[in-house]
Amino acid sequence: MSEHHLPGTQVPTAHIPDARGYFGAYGGRFIPEALVAAVEQVAEEYEKAKNDPAFAAELDALLKDYTGRPSPLTDVHRFSAEAGGARVLLKREDLNHTGSHKINNVLGQALLTRRMGKTRIIAETGAGQHGVATATACALFGFDCTIYMGEVDTRRQALNVARMRMLGAEVIPVTSGSRTLKDAINEAFRDWVANVDSTHYLFGTVAGPHPFPMMVRDFHRVIGVEARQQVLDRTGRLPDAVVACVGGGSNAMGIFHEFIPDAGVRLIGCEAAGEGAETPKHAATLTKGDPGVLHGSRTYVLQDEDGQTIESHSISAGLDYPGVGPEHAWLKDTGRAEYRPVTDRAAMEALRLLSRTEGIIPAIESAHALAGALELGRELGPEATVLVSLSGRGDKDMHTAAEYFGLYDAEGTN
Amino acid sequence: MADTKLTAALAAAKAEGRAALIGYLPAGFPTVDGGIAAINALIEGGCDAVEVGLPHSDPVLDGAVIQTADDIALRGGVKIKDVLRTVAEVAAAHPAVPVLVMTYWNPVDRYGTARFAADLAAAGGAGCILPDLPVEESEEWRKAAAEHGLDTVFVVAPSSRDHRLAEVTAAGSGFVYAAAVMGVTGTRAAVGNLAEDLAARTRATTALPVCVGLGVSNADQAAEVAAFADGVIVGSAFVQRLLDAGRTEDGVAAVRALAGELAEGVRRA
């Protein structure tokens, strides 16, 4: 797989933010002075690491021998029949070690942490997948690890809390605000301000202050680089559309990026619409939000007329976030990518459908992309090929799914 | 250009051979009118300048005490117009005392940078402290602020390198806010040695007064900081007094009493 050697950091990209970290009007660095030196250090170290063959070789080896890359591409014929007959191909990030795409970014930043001479890592997590990946890398590298997780999420993703603690991480339930991902990020920033000398904040998505949106994207670009070649090898042509779920948007940026120059390939991000984008209970930031500043960058934000963040809602802890990565904001405004809302109900139906037609239980986050693919396949018809980022596996969601579908009942309702 | 109200207030304290006392409370806490009474009490107790906080849904730089106050204010329905009314009433009651607004950036961004500067100036406000708006992102704000005669106070931190301190202090006016502990807002038991070093390094880059905030909560700490700073900034300790009080009028009295103690502290030789 030498042609896939560290694609995220070694292959030139047309989408480099400007010197202040802006993708068009979005991005930048809105941070307190106390963090400026630390964020500059991350940016400088990443620039050096990007051009260091030793860094590339070490990350490449980890991705191959530890994560299990390249991840497979799976044709899902029975599922495709429900998607208007369009050919649906799944990029299987769920088969990575730790069970999601999150490990790609975590290993890159863990290597960077070691280069910076820091010994402690903190991270936020929503569904727990980024937290598990971070706890895993900390075990592997011998770093101290503290994970902030909204109290609501510690309950709905209890399995992942246990996994993180098993791996030696301290998991701190966050009880402020909406007690979900947004507030976990707030608390991680508070920790970072107090402990910045020893600590790297291993941010888990393509949001936050520059260079995080660019750097996290680069570590995930491997998804799209692999998938583009795999689709070409398998089908002899490019897909008609690439579909991914978008909370902060890391797996979507990862799979989209390599396709941005392919003008004929539609890029479709599926946002969590909760009970419906027309109701107050959703997390459809790009569909319903407005430009503003949240967690260090200018992007779309769910906010009121006073600039106060509105609490988001989604059955999926990983998509339950009122912001989004700034590069997605730019892709939306330029029209290069489209963003669609997907309700809790549609996502859960897609979760069950993939489970029962293909024997693959997806994460609820990824099920939003599957629901989008079903809709898109029906629009495009049987000649179309739709590539879907299956960003994570659903083990962590069995409690939520069991309650939703009544699987704990004596006979099960379905 | 004539001195701004803020520059004049700090100069007056210096002329008395002492550091200034700057008090902070969020608007709308515990209610809008209760907050106005409490901020007036800061001044009546002896503060030379006040910072009116604009409560935010995501106060990432604040510790538990100010988070709690912001929550109470927002649940009470405080809006930006209430913050501006707070500024207007305090400024009207104390025309010589500079009233600053301390706010995270997004509310200003959303309200409209030029509109906020205009409305704050019209309310009699003296300027803004914008702790998550670094110098690099501040050009539009500074232009609007200058147009309306508002000061822009920038924050420096112990982690700021010397070249960075020079960039930050060159962009600001009024005073430099030295946030002299690494961490979120909240009271501390001891005055750390980071503070004096930061004040000295900051002073080396600017003629602006250097005011220090690091969780001061009593007169002895205020005196200790006043020995090396041009101003002592106190926030969480005042908020705590209001949180501890059962009734708003008791809280206001407690705030006034604490301001008096701290004002005595900054006057010790």
PDB file of C-alpha atoms in Angstrom, chain A residues 20 22 27-38 40-41 44 176-177 182-183 185-187 189-197 290-295 298 301 303-310, chain B residues 54-63 67 71 74 78-81 105-111 131-138 140 155-161 163-165 167-168 181-184:
ATOM      1  CA  ARG A  20      -4.593  32.648   9.643  1.00  0.00           C
ATOM      2  CA  TYR A  22      -9.319  30.463   7.143  1.00  0.00           C
ATOM      3  CA  GLY A  27     -11.946  29.084  10.548  1.00  0.00           C
ATOM      4  CA  GLY A  28      -9.402  31.296  12.242  1.00  0.00           C
ATOM      5  CA  ARG A  29      -8.235  31.153  15.811  1.00  0.00           C
ATOM      6  CA  PHE A  30     -10.532  32.574  18.488  1.00  0.00           C
ATOM      7  CA  ILE A  31      -8.711  31.567  21.632  1.00  0.00           C
ATOM      8  CA  PRO A  32      -7.644  33.114  24.920  1.00  0.00           C
ATOM      9  CA  GLU A  33      -4.164  34.503  25.145  1.00  0.00           C
ATOM     10  CA  ALA A  34      -3.227  31.747  27.609  1.00  0.00           C
ATOM     11  CA  LEU A  35      -3.549  29.177  24.810  1.00  0.00           C
ATOM     12  CA  VAL A  36      -1.864  31.099  22.010  1.00  0.00           C
ATOM     13  CA  ALA A  37       1.610  29.738  22.693  1.00  0.00           C
ATOM     14  CA  ALA A  38       0.343  26.158  22.932  1.00  0.00           C
ATOM     15  CA  GLU A  40       1.210  27.934  17.922  1.00  0.00           C
ATOM     16  CA  GLN A  41       3.402  25.101  19.164  1.00  0.00           C
ATOM     17  CA  GLU A  44       4.722  24.614  14.251  1.00  0.00           C
ATOM     18  CA  SER A 176     -22.578  21.896  33.044  1.00  0.00           C
ATOM     19  CA  GLY A 177     -24.849  23.220  30.302  1.00  0.00           C
ATOM     20  CA  LYS A 182     -20.408  20.931  23.580  1.00  0.00           C
ATOM     21  CA  ASP A 183     -19.966  21.066  27.326  1.00  0.00           C
ATOM     22  CA  ILE A 185     -15.327  20.551  24.923  1.00  0.00           C
ATOM     23  CA  ASN A 186     -15.807  23.561  27.229  1.00  0.00           C
ATOM     24  CA  GLU A 187     -14.470  21.560  30.150  1.00  0.00           C
ATOM     25  CA  PHE A 189     -10.591  23.822  27.195  1.00  0.00           C
ATOM     26  CA  ARG A 190     -10.729  24.791  30.888  1.00  0.00           C
ATOM     27  CA  ASP A 191      -8.376  21.947  31.754  1.00  0.00           C
ATOM     28  CA  TRP A 192      -6.032  22.905  28.910  1.00  0.00           C
ATOM     29  CA  VAL A 193      -5.792  26.536  30.012  1.00  0.00           C
ATOM     30  CA  ALA A 194      -4.752  25.375  33.487  1.00  0.00           C
ATOM     31  CA  ASN A 195      -2.324  22.628  32.432  1.00  0.00           C
ATOM     32  CA  VAL A 196      -1.024  23.705  29.064  1.00  0.00           C
ATOM     33  CA  ASP A 197       2.665  23.162  29.897  1.00  0.00           C
ATOM     34  CA  ASP A 290     -25.885  30.874  11.253  1.00  0.00           C
ATOM     35  CA  PRO A 291     -22.242  31.931  11.031  1.00  0.00           C
ATOM     36  CA  GLY A 292     -20.690  32.626  14.411  1.00  0.00           C
ATOM     37  CA  VAL A 293     -17.796  31.672  16.641  1.00  0.00           C
ATOM     38  CA  LEU A 294     -17.801  28.524  18.754  1.00  0.00           C
ATOM     39  CA  HIS A 295     -14.905  26.590  20.260  1.00  0.00           C
ATOM     40  CA  ARG A 298     -15.781  30.887  12.861  1.00  0.00           C
ATOM     41  CA  VAL A 301     -23.477  27.614  14.908  1.00  0.00           C
ATOM     42  CA  GLN A 303     -27.411  30.156  18.196  1.00  0.00           C
ATOM     43  CA  ASP A 304     -30.048  32.664  19.205  1.00  0.00           C
ATOM     44  CA  GLU A 305     -30.191  36.337  18.206  1.00  0.00           C
ATOM     45  CA  ASP A 306     -27.885  37.214  21.139  1.00  0.00           C
ATOM     46  CA  GLY A 307     -25.144  34.812  20.104  1.00  0.00           C
ATOM     47  CA  GLN A 308     -25.955  32.294  22.831  1.00  0.00           C
ATOM     48  CA  THR A 309     -25.505  28.708  21.728  1.00  0.00           C
ATOM     49  CA  ILE A 310     -28.726  26.726  21.387  1.00  0.00           C
TER      50      ILE A 310
ATOM     51  CA  LEU B  54     -22.148  39.636  29.446  1.00  0.00           C
ATOM     52  CA  PRO B  55     -23.367  36.181  30.493  1.00  0.00           C
ATOM     53  CA  HIS B  56     -22.646  33.469  27.937  1.00  0.00           C
ATOM     54  CA  SER B  57     -23.890  29.968  27.272  1.00  0.00           C
ATOM     55  CA  ASP B  58     -20.323  28.692  26.868  1.00  0.00           C
ATOM     56  CA  PRO B  59     -18.055  30.480  29.353  1.00  0.00           C
ATOM     57  CA  VAL B  60     -14.956  28.397  28.615  1.00  0.00           C
ATOM     58  CA  LEU B  61     -12.595  30.697  30.520  1.00  0.00           C
ATOM     59  CA  ASP B  62     -14.636  30.818  33.671  1.00  0.00           C
ATOM     60  CA  GLY B  63     -14.554  28.601  36.706  1.00  0.00           C
ATOM     61  CA  GLN B  67     -20.413  29.730  35.328  1.00  0.00           C
ATOM     62  CA  ASP B  71     -26.409  30.244  34.230  1.00  0.00           C
ATOM     63  CA  LEU B  74     -29.354  33.362  31.313  1.00  0.00           C
ATOM     64  CA  VAL B  78     -30.949  38.302  30.387  1.00  0.00           C
ATOM     65  CA  LYS B  79     -30.393  39.718  26.889  1.00  0.00           C
ATOM     66  CA  ILE B  80     -27.768  42.003  25.410  1.00  0.00           C
ATOM     67  CA  LYS B  81     -30.205  44.913  25.744  1.00  0.00           C
ATOM     68  CA  TRP B 105     -16.719  37.337  21.279  1.00  0.00           C
ATOM     69  CA  ASN B 106     -19.705  35.566  19.730  1.00  0.00           C
ATOM     70  CA  PRO B 107     -22.431  37.732  21.301  1.00  0.00           C
ATOM     71  CA  VAL B 108     -20.737  40.854  19.901  1.00  0.00           C
ATOM     72  CA  ASP B 109     -20.196  39.189  16.542  1.00  0.00           C
ATOM     73  CA  ARG B 110     -23.837  38.163  16.382  1.00  0.00           C
ATOM     74  CA  TYR B 111     -25.145  41.551  17.558  1.00  0.00           C
ATOM     75  CA  PRO B 131     -10.861  37.473  26.363  1.00  0.00           C
ATOM     76  CA  ASP B 132     -11.338  35.070  23.461  1.00  0.00           C
ATOM     77  CA  LEU B 133     -10.673  37.588  20.712  1.00  0.00           C
ATOM     78  CA  PRO B 134      -6.940  37.521  20.057  1.00  0.00           C
ATOM     79  CA  VAL B 135      -5.221  40.504  18.499  1.00  0.00           C
ATOM     80  CA  GLU B 136      -5.106  38.796  15.083  1.00  0.00           C
ATOM     81  CA  GLU B 137      -8.908  38.631  14.889  1.00  0.00           C
ATOM     82  CA  SER B 138      -9.575  42.031  16.452  1.00  0.00           C
ATOM     83  CA  GLU B 140     -12.708  45.141  12.852  1.00  0.00           C
ATOM     84  CA  VAL B 155      -5.404  40.090  28.133  1.00  0.00           C
ATOM     85  CA  VAL B 156      -1.882  38.706  28.534  1.00  0.00           C
ATOM     86  CA  ALA B 157      -0.969  35.433  30.223  1.00  0.00           C
ATOM     87  CA  PRO B 158       2.075  33.854  31.871  1.00  0.00           C
ATOM     88  CA  SER B 159       2.462  31.708  28.748  1.00  0.00           C
ATOM     89  CA  SER B 160       2.734  34.790  26.500  1.00  0.00           C
ATOM     90  CA  ARG B 161       6.261  35.036  25.144  1.00  0.00           C
ATOM     91  CA  HIS B 163       7.542  39.182  21.510  1.00  0.00           C
ATOM     92  CA  ARG B 164       3.901  38.251  21.804  1.00  0.00           C
ATOM     93  CA  LEU B 165       3.433  40.551  24.803  1.00  0.00           C
ATOM     94  CA  GLU B 167       2.212  42.655  19.903  1.00  0.00           C
ATOM     95  CA  VAL B 168      -0.687  42.440  22.318  1.00  0.00           C
ATOM     96  CA  VAL B 181      -2.484  32.420  36.806  1.00  0.00           C
ATOM     97  CA  MET B 182      -2.814  29.704  34.245  1.00  0.00           C
ATOM     98  CA  GLY B 183      -6.386  28.588  34.590  1.00  0.00           C
ATOM     99  CA  VAL B 184      -9.998  29.670  34.554  1.00  0.00           C
TER     100      VAL B 184
END
